[in-house]
XYZ file of C-alpha atoms in Angstrom:
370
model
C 84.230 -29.054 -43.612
C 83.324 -25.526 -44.336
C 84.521 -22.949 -41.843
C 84.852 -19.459 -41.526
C 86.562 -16.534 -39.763
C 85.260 -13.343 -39.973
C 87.755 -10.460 -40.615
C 86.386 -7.234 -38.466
C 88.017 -4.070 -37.168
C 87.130 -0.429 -37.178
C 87.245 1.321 -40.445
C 90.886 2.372 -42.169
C 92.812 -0.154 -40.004
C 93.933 -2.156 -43.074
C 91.209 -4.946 -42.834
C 90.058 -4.679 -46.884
C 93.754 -4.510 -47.927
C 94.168 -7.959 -46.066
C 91.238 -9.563 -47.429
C 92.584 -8.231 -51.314
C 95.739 -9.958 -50.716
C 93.581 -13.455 -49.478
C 91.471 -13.022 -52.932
C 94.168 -12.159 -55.521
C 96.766 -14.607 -54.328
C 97.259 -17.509 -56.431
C 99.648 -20.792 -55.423
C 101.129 -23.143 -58.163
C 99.421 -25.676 -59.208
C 96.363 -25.973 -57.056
C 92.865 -26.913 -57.003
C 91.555 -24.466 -54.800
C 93.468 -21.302 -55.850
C 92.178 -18.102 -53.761
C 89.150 -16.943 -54.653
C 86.115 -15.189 -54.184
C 83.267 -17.002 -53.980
C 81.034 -14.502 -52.464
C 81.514 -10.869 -53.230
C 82.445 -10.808 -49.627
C 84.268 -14.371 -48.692
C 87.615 -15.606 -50.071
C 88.483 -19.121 -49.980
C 92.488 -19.964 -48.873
C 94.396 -22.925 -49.130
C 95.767 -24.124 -45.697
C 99.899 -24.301 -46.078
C 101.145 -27.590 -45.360
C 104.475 -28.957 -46.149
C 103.826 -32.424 -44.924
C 101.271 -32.538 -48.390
C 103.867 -30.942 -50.236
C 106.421 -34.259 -49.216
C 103.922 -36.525 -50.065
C 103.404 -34.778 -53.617
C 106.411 -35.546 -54.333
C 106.974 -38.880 -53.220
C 103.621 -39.922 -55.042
C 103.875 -37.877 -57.820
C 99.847 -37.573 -58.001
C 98.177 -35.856 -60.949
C 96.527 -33.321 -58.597
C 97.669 -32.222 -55.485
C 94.891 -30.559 -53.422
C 95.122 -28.364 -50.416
C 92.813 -28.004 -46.669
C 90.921 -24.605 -47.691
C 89.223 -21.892 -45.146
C 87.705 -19.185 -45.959
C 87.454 -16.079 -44.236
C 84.447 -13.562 -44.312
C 85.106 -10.023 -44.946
C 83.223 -7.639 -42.763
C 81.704 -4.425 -42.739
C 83.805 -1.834 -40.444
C 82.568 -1.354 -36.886
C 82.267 2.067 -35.134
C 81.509 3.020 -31.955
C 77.695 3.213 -31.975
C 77.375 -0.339 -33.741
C 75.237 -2.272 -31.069
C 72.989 0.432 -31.037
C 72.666 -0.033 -34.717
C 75.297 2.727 -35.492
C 76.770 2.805 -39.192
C 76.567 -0.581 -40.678
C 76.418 -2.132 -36.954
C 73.145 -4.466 -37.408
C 74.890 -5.820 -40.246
C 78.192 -6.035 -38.749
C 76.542 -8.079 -36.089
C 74.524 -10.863 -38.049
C 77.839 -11.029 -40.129
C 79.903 -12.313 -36.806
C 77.085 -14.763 -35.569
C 77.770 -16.343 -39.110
C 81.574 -17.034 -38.669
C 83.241 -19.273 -36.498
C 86.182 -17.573 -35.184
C 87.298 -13.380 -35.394
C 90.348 -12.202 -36.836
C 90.730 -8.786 -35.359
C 92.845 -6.776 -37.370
C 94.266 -3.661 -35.454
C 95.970 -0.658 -36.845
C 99.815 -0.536 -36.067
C 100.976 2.472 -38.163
C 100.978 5.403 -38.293
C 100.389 7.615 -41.705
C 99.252 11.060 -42.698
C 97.774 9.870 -45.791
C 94.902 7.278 -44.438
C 92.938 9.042 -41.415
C 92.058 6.979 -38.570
C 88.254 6.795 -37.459
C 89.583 8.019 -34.249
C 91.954 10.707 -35.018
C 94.958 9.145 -33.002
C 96.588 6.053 -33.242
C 95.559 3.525 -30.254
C 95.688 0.074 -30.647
C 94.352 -0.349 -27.024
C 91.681 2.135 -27.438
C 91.025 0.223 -30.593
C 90.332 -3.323 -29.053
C 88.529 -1.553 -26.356
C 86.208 -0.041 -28.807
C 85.300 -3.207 -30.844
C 84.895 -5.620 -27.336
C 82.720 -2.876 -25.527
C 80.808 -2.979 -28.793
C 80.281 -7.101 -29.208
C 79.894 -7.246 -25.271
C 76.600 -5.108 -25.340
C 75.311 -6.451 -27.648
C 75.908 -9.651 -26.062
C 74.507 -8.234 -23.235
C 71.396 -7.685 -24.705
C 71.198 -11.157 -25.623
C 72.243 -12.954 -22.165
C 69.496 -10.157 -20.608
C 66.831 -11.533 -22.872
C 67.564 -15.214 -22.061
C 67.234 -14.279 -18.437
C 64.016 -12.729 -19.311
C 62.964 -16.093 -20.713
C 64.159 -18.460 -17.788
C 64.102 -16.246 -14.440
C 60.657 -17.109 -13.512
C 61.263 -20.586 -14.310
C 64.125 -21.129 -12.250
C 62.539 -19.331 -9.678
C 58.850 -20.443 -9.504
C 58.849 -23.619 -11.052
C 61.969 -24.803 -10.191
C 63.055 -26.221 -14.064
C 65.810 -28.102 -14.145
C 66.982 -26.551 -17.809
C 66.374 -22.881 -16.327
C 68.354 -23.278 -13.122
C 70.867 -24.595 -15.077
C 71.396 -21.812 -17.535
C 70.685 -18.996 -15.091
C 73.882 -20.329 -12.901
C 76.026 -19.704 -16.553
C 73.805 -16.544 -17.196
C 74.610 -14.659 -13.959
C 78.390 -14.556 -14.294
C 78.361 -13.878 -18.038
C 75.857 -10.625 -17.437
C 78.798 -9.833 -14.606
C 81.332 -9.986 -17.153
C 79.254 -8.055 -20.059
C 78.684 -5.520 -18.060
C 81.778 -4.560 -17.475
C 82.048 -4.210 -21.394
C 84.364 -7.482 -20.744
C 83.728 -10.302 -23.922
C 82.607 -13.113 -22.288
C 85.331 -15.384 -22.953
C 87.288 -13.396 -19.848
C 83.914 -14.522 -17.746
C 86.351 -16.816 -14.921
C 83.805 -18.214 -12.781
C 82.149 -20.648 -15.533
C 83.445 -24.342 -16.155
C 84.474 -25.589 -18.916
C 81.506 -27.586 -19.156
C 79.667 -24.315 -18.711
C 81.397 -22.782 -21.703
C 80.099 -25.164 -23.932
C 77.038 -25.111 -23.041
C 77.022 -21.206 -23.513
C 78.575 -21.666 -27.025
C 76.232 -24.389 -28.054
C 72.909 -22.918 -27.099
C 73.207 -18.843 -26.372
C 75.704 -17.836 -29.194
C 77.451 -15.070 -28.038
C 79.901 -13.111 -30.337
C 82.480 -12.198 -27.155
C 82.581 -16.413 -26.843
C 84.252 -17.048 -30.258
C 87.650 -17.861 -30.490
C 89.417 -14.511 -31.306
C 92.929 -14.035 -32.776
C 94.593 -10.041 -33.174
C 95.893 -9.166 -36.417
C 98.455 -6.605 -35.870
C 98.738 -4.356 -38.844
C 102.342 -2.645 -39.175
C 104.222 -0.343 -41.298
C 106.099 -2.120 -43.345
C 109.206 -0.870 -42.313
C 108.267 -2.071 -38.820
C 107.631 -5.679 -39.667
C 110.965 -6.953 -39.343
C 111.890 -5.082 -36.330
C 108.670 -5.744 -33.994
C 110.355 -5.549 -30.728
C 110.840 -2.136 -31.467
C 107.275 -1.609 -32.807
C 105.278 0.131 -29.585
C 101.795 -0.310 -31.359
C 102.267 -4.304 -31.975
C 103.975 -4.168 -28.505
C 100.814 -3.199 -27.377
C 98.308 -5.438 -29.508
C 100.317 -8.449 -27.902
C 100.146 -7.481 -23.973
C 96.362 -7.398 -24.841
C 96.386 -10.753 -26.799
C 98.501 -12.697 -23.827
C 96.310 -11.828 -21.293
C 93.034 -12.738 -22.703
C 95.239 -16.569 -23.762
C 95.021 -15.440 -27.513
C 97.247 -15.037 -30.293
C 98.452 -12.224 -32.003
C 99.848 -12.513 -35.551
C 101.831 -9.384 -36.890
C 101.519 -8.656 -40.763
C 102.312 -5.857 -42.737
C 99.077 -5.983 -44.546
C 100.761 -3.894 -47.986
C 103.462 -6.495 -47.833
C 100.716 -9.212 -48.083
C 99.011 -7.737 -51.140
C 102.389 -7.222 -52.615
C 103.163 -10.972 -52.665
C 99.526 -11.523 -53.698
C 100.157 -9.927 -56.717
C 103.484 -12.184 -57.746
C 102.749 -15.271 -60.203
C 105.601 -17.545 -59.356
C 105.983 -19.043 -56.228
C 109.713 -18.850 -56.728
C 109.627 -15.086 -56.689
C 107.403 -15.277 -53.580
C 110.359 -17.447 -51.911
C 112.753 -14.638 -52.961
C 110.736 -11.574 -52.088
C 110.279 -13.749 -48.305
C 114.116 -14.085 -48.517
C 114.967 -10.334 -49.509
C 113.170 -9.106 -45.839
C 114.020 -12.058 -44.160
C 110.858 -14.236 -43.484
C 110.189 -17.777 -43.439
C 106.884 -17.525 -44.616
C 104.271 -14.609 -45.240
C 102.311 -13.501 -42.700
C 98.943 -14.301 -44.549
C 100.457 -18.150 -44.091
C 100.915 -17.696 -40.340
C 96.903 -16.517 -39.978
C 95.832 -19.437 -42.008
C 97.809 -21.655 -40.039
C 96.656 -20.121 -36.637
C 93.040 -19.980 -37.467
C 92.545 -23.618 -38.201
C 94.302 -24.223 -35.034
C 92.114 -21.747 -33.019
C 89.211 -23.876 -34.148
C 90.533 -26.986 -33.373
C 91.044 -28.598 -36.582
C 93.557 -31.706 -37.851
C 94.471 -33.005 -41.294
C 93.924 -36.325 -42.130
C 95.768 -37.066 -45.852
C 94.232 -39.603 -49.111
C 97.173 -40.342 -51.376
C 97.866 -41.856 -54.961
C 98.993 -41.768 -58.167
C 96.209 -40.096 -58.972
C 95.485 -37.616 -56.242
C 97.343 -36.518 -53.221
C 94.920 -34.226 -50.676
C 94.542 -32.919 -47.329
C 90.651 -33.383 -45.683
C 90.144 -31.155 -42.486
C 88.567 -32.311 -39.534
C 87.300 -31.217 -36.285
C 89.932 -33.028 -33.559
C 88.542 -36.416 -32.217
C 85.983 -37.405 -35.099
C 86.402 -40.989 -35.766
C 87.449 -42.880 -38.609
C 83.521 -42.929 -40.078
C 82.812 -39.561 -39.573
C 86.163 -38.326 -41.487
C 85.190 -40.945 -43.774
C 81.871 -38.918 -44.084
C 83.623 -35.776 -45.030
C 84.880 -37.399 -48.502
C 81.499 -38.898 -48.708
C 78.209 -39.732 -47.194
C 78.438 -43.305 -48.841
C 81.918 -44.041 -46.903
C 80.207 -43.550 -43.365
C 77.166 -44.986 -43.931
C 78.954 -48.699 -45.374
C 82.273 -48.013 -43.315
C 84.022 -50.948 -42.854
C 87.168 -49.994 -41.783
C 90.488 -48.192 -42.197
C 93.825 -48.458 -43.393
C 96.046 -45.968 -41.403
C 99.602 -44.945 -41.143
C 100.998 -41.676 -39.915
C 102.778 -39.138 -41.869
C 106.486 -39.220 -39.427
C 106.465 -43.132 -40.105
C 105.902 -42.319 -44.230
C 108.547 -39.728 -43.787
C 110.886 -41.748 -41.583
C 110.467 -44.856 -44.068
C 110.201 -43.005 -47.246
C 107.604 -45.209 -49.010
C 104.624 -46.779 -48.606
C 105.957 -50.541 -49.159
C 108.715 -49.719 -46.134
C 106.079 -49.223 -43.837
C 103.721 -51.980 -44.769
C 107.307 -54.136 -43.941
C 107.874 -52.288 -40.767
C 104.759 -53.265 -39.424
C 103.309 -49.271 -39.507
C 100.390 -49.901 -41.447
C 97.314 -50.592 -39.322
C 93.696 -51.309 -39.412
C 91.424 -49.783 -37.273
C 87.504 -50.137 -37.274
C 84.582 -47.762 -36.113
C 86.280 -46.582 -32.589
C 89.660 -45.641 -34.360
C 89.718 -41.554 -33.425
C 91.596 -40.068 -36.349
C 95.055 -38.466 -35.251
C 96.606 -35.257 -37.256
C 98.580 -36.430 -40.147
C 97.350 -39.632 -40.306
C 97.149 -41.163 -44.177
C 93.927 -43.031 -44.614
C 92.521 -45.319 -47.012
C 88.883 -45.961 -46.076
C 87.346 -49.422 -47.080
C 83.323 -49.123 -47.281
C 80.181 -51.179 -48.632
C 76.951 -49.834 -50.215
């Protein structure tokens, strides 16, 4: 499945030093190393230690990671959905991505000006959502263009419909609110928004707070992140602090063993470029399903509740179309048991047929005709 998030924020906020360190990083031994594959879109694999355990119980002659890819976009400024700066472009850019990664500045330095003048991570958000929600705006004003009369005069079903969803999302917009704060909708309502009037201020959003780096392991004391998260929690999004010179520091290192140390040295689990991977694919809703072997061990991404054809799909067209069924057992039981024999014996290993909804972690052979 091919996804994308689109990384946008005003100019100078750290946004092209992030997407460096997605392009030039490099993990051991993969498939899908990071890489550019437009001169604008990097392609990242998706950490996952459960692959790594099965690696190395398998032993597999390839070992291939989930990938997403994230879109690098042309700075906004204030102006854009009037076609300010680069803001046309900046636009049709969004409408192509799936989810936004909004990285906000966090530090402070003499050396790289902001747009602005002054520091402001709230005046910063405000900026980019007043900017999406009229131009939004313009687009939910249009559709009521289309269907008013309709509704009105002629009483279609299809127009009534969409101008109950339409009214409360112009409320919303024209507040310069994205439309994802819009409370009087359903969710039913939401969907139908996202499916048929796609809106930028409806895609999922996560904030990227840049900080200094000798904030990053001290954030509690960090005002600007401080800030960037209040705004996150109350709009029920995430906010994912990264230093984004750290980042393109361990981009640059060759060895995952001296990426472990450097992690060690400032005292981090993982980098923060690992926590955005990890929390994009789970802002969009996406699972893992695992194929494993002697000869290949890989993770497949799907969209939560596809069934056992349709994932079979994603591997290949053939193995939906003559899907005959599936051998499944989960990831904890492989783990628990330690080998694929011990769960056969412990009664783990099931079949299911064309109803089976595929769970996260579930290990899959699929059986298929053609």
């Amino acid at each position: 499945m091919s996804l994308k998030a689109g990384i946008v924020g005003l100019p100078n906020v750290g946004k092209s030093t992030l997407f460096n360190a997605i392009t030039n990083s490099h993990v051991e031994a993969a498939n899908y190393p990071f890489a550019t594959i437009k001169p604008n879109t990097g392609v990242v694999i998706v950490p996952d230690e459960r692959l790594d355990f099965l690696a190395d119980a398998f032993k597999p002659e390839r070992k291939i990671n989930a990938t997403f890819e994230f879109y690098d976009i042309a700075g906004l400024v204030r102006g854009a959905s009037k076609g300010e700066g680069l803001g046309n472009q900046f636009l049709a850019a969004i409408r192509e991505c799936d989810a936004i990664c909004e990285v906000v500045r966090c530090f402070d330095s003499a050396e790289i000006v902001h747009v602005d003048n002054t520091v402001d991570p709230a005046r910063d958000i405000e900026t980019i959502d007043l900017e999406l929600a009229m131009a939004d705006l313009e687009s939910v004003n249009n559709r009521i263009g289309k269907q008013e009369a309709k509704a009105r005069l002629s009483k279609d079903k299809v127009a009534m419909y969409e101008m109950a969803i339409l009214r409360p999302l112009k409320a919303t917009l024209d507040e310069g609110k994205p439309a994802r704060l819009c409370t009087e909708l359903s969710e039913e309502q939401i969907a139908y928004a996202k499916k048929n009037f796609f809106l930028l201020t409806l895609k999922p959003i996560i904030y990227v707070a840049n900080v200094a780096d000798s904030d990053y392991m001290d954030l509690d004391n960090c005002k600007y992140y401080l800030q960037v998260k209040q705004i996150a929690e109350s709009q029920g999004a995430q906010c994912i602090p990264v230093s984004c010179e750290i980042e393109f520091q361990i981009s640059q290192m060759d060895s995952l063993e001296d990426r472990r140390e450097f992690l060690d040295s400032i005292g981090a689990s993982e980098s923060g470029l690992d926590k955005l991977v990890k929390a994009s694919y789970r802002l969009l809703n996406l699972s893992t399903f695992f194929t494993v072997g002697k000869d290949e061990c890989r993770a497949w991404t799907f969209q939560t509740g596809m069934t056992a054809p349709e994932c079979a799909g994603i591997i290949h067209t053939d193995f939906q179309k003559g899907f005959i069924k599936a051998e499944v057992y989960s990831y904890d039981d492989f783990r628990a048991l330690g080998s694929e024999l011990a769960v056969k014996e412990a009664g783990k290993l099931r079949m299911e047929g064309k109803e089976y909804r595929m769970h996260d972690g579930d290990c899959v052979f699929f059986r298929f005709n053609v």
